[in-house]
Tab-separated table of C-alpha atoms and ligand atoms in Angstrom:
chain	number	residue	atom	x	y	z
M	409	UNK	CA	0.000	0.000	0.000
M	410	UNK	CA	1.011	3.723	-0.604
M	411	UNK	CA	0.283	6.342	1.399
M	412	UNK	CA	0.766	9.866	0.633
M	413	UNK	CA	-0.296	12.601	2.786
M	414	UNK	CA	-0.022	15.419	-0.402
M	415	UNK	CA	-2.536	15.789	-3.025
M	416	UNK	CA	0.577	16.280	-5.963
M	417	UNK	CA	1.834	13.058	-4.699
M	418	UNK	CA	-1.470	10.815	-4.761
M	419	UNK	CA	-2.233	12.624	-8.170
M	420	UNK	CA	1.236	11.413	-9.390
M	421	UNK	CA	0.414	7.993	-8.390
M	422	UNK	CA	-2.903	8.033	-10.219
M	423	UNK	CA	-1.496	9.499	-13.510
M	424	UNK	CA	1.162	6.868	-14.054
M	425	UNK	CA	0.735	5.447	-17.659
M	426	UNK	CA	0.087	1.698	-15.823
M	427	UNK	CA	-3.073	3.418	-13.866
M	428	UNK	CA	-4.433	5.356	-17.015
M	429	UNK	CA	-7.705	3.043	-17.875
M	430	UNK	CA	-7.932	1.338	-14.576
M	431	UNK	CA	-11.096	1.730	-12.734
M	432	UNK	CA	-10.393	3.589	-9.374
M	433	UNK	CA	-12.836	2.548	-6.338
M	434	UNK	CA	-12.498	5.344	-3.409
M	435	UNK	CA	-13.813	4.908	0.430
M	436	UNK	CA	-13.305	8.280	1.761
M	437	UNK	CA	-13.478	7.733	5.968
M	438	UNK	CA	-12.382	9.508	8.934
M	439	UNK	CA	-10.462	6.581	10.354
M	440	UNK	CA	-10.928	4.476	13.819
M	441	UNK	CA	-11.727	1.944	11.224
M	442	UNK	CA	-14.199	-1.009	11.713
M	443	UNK	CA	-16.072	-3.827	10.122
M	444	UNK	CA	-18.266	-1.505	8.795
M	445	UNK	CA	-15.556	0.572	7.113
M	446	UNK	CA	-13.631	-3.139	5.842
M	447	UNK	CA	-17.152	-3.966	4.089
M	448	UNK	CA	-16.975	-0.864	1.627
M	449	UNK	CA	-13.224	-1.222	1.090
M	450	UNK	CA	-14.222	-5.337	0.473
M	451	UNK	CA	-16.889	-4.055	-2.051
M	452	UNK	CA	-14.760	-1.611	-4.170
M	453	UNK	CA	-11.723	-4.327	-4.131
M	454	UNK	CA	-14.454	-6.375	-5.651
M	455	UNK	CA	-15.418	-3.870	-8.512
M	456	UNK	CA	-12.400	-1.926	-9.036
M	457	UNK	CA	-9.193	-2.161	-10.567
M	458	UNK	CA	-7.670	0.290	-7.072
M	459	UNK	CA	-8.893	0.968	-3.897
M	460	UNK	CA	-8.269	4.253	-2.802
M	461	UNK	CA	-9.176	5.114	1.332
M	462	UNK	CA	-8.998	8.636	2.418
M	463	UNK	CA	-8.933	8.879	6.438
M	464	UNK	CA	-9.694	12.338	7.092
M	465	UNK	CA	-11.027	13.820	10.490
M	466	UNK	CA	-12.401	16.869	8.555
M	467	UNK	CA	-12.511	19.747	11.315
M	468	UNK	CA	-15.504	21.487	9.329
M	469	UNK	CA	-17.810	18.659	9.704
M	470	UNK	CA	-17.973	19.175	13.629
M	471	UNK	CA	-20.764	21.070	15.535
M	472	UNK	CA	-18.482	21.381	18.335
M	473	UNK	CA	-15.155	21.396	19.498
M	474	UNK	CA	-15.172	18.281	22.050
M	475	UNK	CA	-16.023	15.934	19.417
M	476	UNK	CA	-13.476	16.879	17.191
M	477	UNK	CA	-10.425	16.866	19.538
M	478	UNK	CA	-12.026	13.224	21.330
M	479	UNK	CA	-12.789	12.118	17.972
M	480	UNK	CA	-10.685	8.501	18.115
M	481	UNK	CA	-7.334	8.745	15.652
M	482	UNK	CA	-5.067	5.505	15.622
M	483	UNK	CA	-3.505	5.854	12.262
M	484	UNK	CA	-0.973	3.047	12.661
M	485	UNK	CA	-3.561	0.185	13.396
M	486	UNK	CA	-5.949	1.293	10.340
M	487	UNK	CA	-3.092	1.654	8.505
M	488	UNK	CA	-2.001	-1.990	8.810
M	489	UNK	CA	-5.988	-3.096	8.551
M	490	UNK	CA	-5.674	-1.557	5.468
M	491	UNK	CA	-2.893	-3.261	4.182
M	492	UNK	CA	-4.399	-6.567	5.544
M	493	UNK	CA	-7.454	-5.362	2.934
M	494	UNK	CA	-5.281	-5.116	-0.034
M	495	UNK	CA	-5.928	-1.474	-0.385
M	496	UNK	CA	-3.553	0.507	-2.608
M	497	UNK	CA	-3.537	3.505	-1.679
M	498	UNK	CA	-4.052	5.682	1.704
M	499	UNK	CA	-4.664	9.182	1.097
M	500	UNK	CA	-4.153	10.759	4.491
M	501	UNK	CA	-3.986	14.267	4.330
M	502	UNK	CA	-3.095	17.139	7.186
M	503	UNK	CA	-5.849	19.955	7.522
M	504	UNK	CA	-3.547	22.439	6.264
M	505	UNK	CA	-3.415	20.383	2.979
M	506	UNK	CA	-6.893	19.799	2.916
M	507	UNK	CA	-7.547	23.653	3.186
M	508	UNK	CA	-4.918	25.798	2.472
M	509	UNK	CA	-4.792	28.591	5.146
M	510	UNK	CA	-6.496	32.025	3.969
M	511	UNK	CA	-8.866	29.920	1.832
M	512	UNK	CA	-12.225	29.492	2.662
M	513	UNK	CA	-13.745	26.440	2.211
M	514	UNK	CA	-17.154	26.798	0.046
M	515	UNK	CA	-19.749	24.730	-2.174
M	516	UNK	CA	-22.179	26.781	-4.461
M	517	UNK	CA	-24.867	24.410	-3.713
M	518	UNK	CA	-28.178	24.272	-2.814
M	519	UNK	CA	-29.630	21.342	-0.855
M	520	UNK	CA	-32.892	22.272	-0.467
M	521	UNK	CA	-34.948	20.652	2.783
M	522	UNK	CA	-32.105	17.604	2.821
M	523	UNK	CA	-29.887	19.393	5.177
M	524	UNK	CA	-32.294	21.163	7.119
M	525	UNK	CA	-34.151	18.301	8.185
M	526	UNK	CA	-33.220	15.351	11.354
M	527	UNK	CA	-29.280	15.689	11.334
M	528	UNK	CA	-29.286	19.044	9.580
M	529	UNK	CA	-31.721	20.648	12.746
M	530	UNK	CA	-29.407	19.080	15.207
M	531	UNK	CA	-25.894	20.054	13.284
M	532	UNK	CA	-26.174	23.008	11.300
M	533	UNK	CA	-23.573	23.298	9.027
M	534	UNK	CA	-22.685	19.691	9.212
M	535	UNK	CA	-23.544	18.864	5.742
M	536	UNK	CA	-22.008	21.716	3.812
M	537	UNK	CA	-18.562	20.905	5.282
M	538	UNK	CA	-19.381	17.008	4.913
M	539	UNK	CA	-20.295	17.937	1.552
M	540	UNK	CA	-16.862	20.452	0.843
M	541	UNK	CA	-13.978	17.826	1.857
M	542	UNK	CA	-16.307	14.768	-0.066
M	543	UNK	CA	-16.142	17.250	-3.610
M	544	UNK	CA	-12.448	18.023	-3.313
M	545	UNK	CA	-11.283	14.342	-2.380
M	546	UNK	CA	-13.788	13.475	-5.821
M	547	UNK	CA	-11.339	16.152	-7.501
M	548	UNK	CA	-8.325	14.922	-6.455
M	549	UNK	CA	-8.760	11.342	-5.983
M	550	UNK	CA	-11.045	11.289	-9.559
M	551	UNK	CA	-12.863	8.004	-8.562
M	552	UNK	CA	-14.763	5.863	-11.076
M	553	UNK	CA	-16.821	4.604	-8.032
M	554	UNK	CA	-17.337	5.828	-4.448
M	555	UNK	CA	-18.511	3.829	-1.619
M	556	UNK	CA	-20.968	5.162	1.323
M	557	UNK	CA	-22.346	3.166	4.071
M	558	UNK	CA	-26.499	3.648	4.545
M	559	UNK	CA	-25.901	3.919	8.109
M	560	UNK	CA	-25.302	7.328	7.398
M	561	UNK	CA	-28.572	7.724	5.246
M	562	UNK	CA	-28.796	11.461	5.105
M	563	UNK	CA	-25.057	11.757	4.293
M	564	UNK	CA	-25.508	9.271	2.021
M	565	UNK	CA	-28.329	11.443	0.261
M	566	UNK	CA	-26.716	14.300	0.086
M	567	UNK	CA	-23.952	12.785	-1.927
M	568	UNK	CA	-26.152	11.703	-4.366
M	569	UNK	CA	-28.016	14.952	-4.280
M	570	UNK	CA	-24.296	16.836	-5.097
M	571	UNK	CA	-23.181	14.235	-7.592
M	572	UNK	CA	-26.346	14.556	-9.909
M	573	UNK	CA	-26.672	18.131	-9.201
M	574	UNK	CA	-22.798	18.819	-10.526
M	575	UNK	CA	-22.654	16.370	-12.716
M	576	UNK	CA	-19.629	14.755	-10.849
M	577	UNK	CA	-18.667	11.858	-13.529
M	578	UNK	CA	-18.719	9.398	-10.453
M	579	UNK	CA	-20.804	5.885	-9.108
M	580	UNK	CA	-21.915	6.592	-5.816
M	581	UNK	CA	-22.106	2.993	-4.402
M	582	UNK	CA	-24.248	2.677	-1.084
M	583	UNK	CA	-23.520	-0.342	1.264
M	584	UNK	CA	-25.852	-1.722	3.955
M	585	UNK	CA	-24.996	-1.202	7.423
M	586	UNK	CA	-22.975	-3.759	9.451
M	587	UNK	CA	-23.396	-4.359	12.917
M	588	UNK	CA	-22.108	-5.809	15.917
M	589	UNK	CA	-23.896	-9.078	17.052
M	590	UNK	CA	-26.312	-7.048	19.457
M	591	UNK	CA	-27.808	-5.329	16.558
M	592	UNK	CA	-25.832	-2.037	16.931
M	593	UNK	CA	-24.735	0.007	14.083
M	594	UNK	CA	-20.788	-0.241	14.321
M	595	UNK	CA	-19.237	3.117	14.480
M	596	UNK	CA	-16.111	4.542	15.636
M	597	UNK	CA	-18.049	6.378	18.254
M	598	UNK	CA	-18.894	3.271	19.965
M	599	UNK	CA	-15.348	3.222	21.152
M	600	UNK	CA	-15.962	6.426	23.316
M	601	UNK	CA	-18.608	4.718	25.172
M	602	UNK	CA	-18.455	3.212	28.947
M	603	UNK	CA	-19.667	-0.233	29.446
M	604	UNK	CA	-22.845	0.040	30.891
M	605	UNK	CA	-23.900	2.464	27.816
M	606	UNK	CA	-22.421	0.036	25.140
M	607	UNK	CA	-24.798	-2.661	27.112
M	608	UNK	CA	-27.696	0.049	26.644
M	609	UNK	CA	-27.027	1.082	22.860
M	610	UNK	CA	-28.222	-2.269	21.621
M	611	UNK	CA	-31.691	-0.429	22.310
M	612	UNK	CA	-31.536	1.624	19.929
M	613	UNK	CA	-31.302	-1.499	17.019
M	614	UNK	CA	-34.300	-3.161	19.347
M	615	UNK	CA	-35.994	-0.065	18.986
M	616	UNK	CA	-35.805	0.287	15.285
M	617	UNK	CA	-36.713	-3.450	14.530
M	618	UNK	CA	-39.468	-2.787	16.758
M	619	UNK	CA	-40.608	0.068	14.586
M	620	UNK	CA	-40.684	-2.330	11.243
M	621	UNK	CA	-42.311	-5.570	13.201
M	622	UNK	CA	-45.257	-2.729	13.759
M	623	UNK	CA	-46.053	-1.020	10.674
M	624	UNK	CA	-49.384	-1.032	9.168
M	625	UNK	CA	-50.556	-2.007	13.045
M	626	UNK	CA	-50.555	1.746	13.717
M	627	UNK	CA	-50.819	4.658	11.707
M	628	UNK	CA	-47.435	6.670	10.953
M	629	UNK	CA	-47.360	9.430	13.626
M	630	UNK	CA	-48.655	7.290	16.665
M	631	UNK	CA	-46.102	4.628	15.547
M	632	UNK	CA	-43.192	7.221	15.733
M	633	UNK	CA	-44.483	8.378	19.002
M	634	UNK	CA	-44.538	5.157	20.799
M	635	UNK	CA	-40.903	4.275	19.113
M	636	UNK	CA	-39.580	7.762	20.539
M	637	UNK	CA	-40.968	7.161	23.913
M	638	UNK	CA	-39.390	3.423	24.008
M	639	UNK	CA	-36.336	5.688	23.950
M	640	UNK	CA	-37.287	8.606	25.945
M	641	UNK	CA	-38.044	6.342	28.921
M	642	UNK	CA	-34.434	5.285	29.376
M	643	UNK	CA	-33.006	7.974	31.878
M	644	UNK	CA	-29.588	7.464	30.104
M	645	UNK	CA	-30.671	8.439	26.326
M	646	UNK	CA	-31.031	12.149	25.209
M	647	UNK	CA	-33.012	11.649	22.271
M	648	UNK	CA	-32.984	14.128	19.361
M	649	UNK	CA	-35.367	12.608	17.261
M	650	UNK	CA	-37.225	9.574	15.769
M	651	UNK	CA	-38.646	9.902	12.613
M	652	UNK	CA	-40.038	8.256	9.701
M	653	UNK	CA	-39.328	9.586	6.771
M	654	UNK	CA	-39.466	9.256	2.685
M	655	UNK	CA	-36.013	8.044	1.800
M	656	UNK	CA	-35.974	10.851	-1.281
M	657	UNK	CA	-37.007	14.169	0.250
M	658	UNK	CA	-35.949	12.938	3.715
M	659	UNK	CA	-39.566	14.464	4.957
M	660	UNK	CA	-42.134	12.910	7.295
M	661	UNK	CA	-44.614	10.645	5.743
M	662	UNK	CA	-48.437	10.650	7.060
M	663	UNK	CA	-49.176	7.771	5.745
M	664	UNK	CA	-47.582	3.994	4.857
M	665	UNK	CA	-47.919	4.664	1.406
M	666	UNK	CA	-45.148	4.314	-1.229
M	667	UNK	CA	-43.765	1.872	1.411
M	668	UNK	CA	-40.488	0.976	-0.648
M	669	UNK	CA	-39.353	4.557	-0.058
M	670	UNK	CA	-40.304	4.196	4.306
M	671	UNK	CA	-37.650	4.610	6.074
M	672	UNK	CA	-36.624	5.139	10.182
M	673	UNK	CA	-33.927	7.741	11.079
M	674	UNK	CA	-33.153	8.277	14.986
M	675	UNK	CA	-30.112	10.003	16.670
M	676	UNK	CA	-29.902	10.022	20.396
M	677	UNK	CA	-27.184	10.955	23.248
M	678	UNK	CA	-25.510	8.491	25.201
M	679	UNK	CA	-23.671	9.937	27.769
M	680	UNK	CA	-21.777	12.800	25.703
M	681	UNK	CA	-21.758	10.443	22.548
M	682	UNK	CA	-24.234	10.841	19.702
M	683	UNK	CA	-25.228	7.728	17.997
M	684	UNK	CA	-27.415	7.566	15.091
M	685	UNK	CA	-28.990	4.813	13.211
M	686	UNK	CA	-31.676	4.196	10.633
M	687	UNK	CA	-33.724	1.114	9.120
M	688	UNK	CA	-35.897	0.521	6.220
M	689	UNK	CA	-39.506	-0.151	7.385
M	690	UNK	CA	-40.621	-2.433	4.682
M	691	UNK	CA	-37.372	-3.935	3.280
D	1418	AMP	P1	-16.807	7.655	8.930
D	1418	AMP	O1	-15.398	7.225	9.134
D	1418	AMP	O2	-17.669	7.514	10.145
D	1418	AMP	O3	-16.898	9.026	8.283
D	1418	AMP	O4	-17.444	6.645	7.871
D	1418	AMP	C1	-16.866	6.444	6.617
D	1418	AMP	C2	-17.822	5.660	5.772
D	1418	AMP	O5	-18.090	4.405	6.381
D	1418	AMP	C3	-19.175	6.368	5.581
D	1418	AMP	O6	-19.625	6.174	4.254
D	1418	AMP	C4	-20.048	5.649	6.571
D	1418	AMP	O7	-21.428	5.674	6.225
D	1418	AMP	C5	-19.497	4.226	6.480
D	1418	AMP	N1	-19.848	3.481	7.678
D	1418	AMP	C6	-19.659	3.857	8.964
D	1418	AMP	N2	-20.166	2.932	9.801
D	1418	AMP	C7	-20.700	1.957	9.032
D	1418	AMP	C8	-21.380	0.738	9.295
D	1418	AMP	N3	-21.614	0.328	10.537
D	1418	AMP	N4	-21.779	0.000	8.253
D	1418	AMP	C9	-21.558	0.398	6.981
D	1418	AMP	N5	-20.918	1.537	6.655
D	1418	AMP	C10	-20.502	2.310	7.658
């Protein structure tokens, strides 16, 4: 594996003659890296000619300060996972090369409702700089295909929403969720929490399986009530939302109509970690 921590270099690497008409498969992450992570790089190893994995804690992403400096970095041991993957190469920039100092990071783009809605109420701002660092590694890394995970649904939306709207010449690949045997949504946050709330978190999976065991029982809106208050009643959870939305325009849906496009979104405090987690209602 190569890793370069400069955009020239990684672009050098690309351009060589050998690479020219080779299909390039790209995982961008922000490291601590899991299963979840190893299933995306597994995918684009299977439909690429390289793998290409950013890890990138991009400061502009973060609502506040505590979760960027706690966010979990151990670049040696994802490193060698990554190497145990096969990947080729590990873009791993510093912030400085990411954005230059004196330039202000920007995105003429319009998202409409997508990021005002559950995460975007909760983290304003979030997706613009999610949204920024994703459009300038597509520049510099030039992928053929790009792999998200659904368990970051709106993310995962608002890729798509920026690739068709731009016109970026790229496959954005989305990958089901993997979780741990408990039923939680692996994430590199789940690292940061104590052992009683790791023993709690598996609620929030019961929760959502709950949720799709019940449809059609109840209508919509009663549903999401009694799912938030399964929540709500555990002392230890902070919960932001629960909501059940269309998967397109990420808005709430009155009724269980259209029920291929149903989906459950939720993000709740543990502690001082937010988790988040979806599920598809009639999948
Ligand atoms: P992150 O490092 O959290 O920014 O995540 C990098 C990529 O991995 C994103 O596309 C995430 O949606 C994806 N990802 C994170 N956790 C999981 C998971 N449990 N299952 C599948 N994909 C995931």
């Amino acid at each position: 594996m190569n890793t370069y921590i400069l955009i020239s270099d990684l672009r050098k690497k690309l351009n060589e003659p050998g690479n020219k008409n080779k299909s390039v498969g790209f995982v961008p992450t922000m490291g601590a890296l899991h299963e979840g992570h190893l299933s995306l790089i597994r995918q684009s190893k299977q439909e690429n000619d390289i793998t290409v994995c950013s890890i990138f804690v991009n400061p502009i992403q973060f609502n506040n300060e505590g979760d960027l400096s706690g966010y979990p970095r151990m670049m040696e041991q994802d490193s060698k996972l990554l190497i145990e993957e096969g990947v080729d190469i590990l873009f791993a920039p510093e912030v400085d090369e990411m954005y230059p100092p004196g330039e202000e990071p920007q995105l003429d783009l319009d998202f409409g409702r997508l990021d005002k809605v559950m995460e975007g109420k909760y983290r304003p701002g979030h997706f613009k700089g999610v949204a920024i660092v994703v459009k300038k590694l597509f520049d510099f890394v030039q992928p053929t295909r790009a792999y998200f995970g659904k368990k970051d649904f709106q993310q995962l939306t608002i890729i798509k929403h920026m690739v068709s709207s731009m016109k970026i010449p790229v496959e954005v690949i989305a990958c089901e969720t993997v979780r741990e045997p408990d039923g939680l949504a692996m994430s590199s946050r789940n690292l940061k929490l104590t052992i009683g709330e790791r023993e709690m978190a598996s609620q929030i999976y019961d929760v959502l399986m709950f949720t799709k065991a019940n449809v059609e029982t109840s209508p919509v809106k009663k549903l999401q009530g009694i799912a938030h208050k399964r929540l709500a009643t555990n002392p230890a959870f902070r919960v932001d939302y629960f909501e059940i939305v269309d998967m397109q325009t990420l808005l709430p849906v009155a009724s269980w109509e259209n029920p291929e496009n149903i989906i459950a979104c939720t993000a709740l405090y543990l502690g001082d970690i937010r988790l988040i987690d979806n599920m598809e209602l009639f999948s």
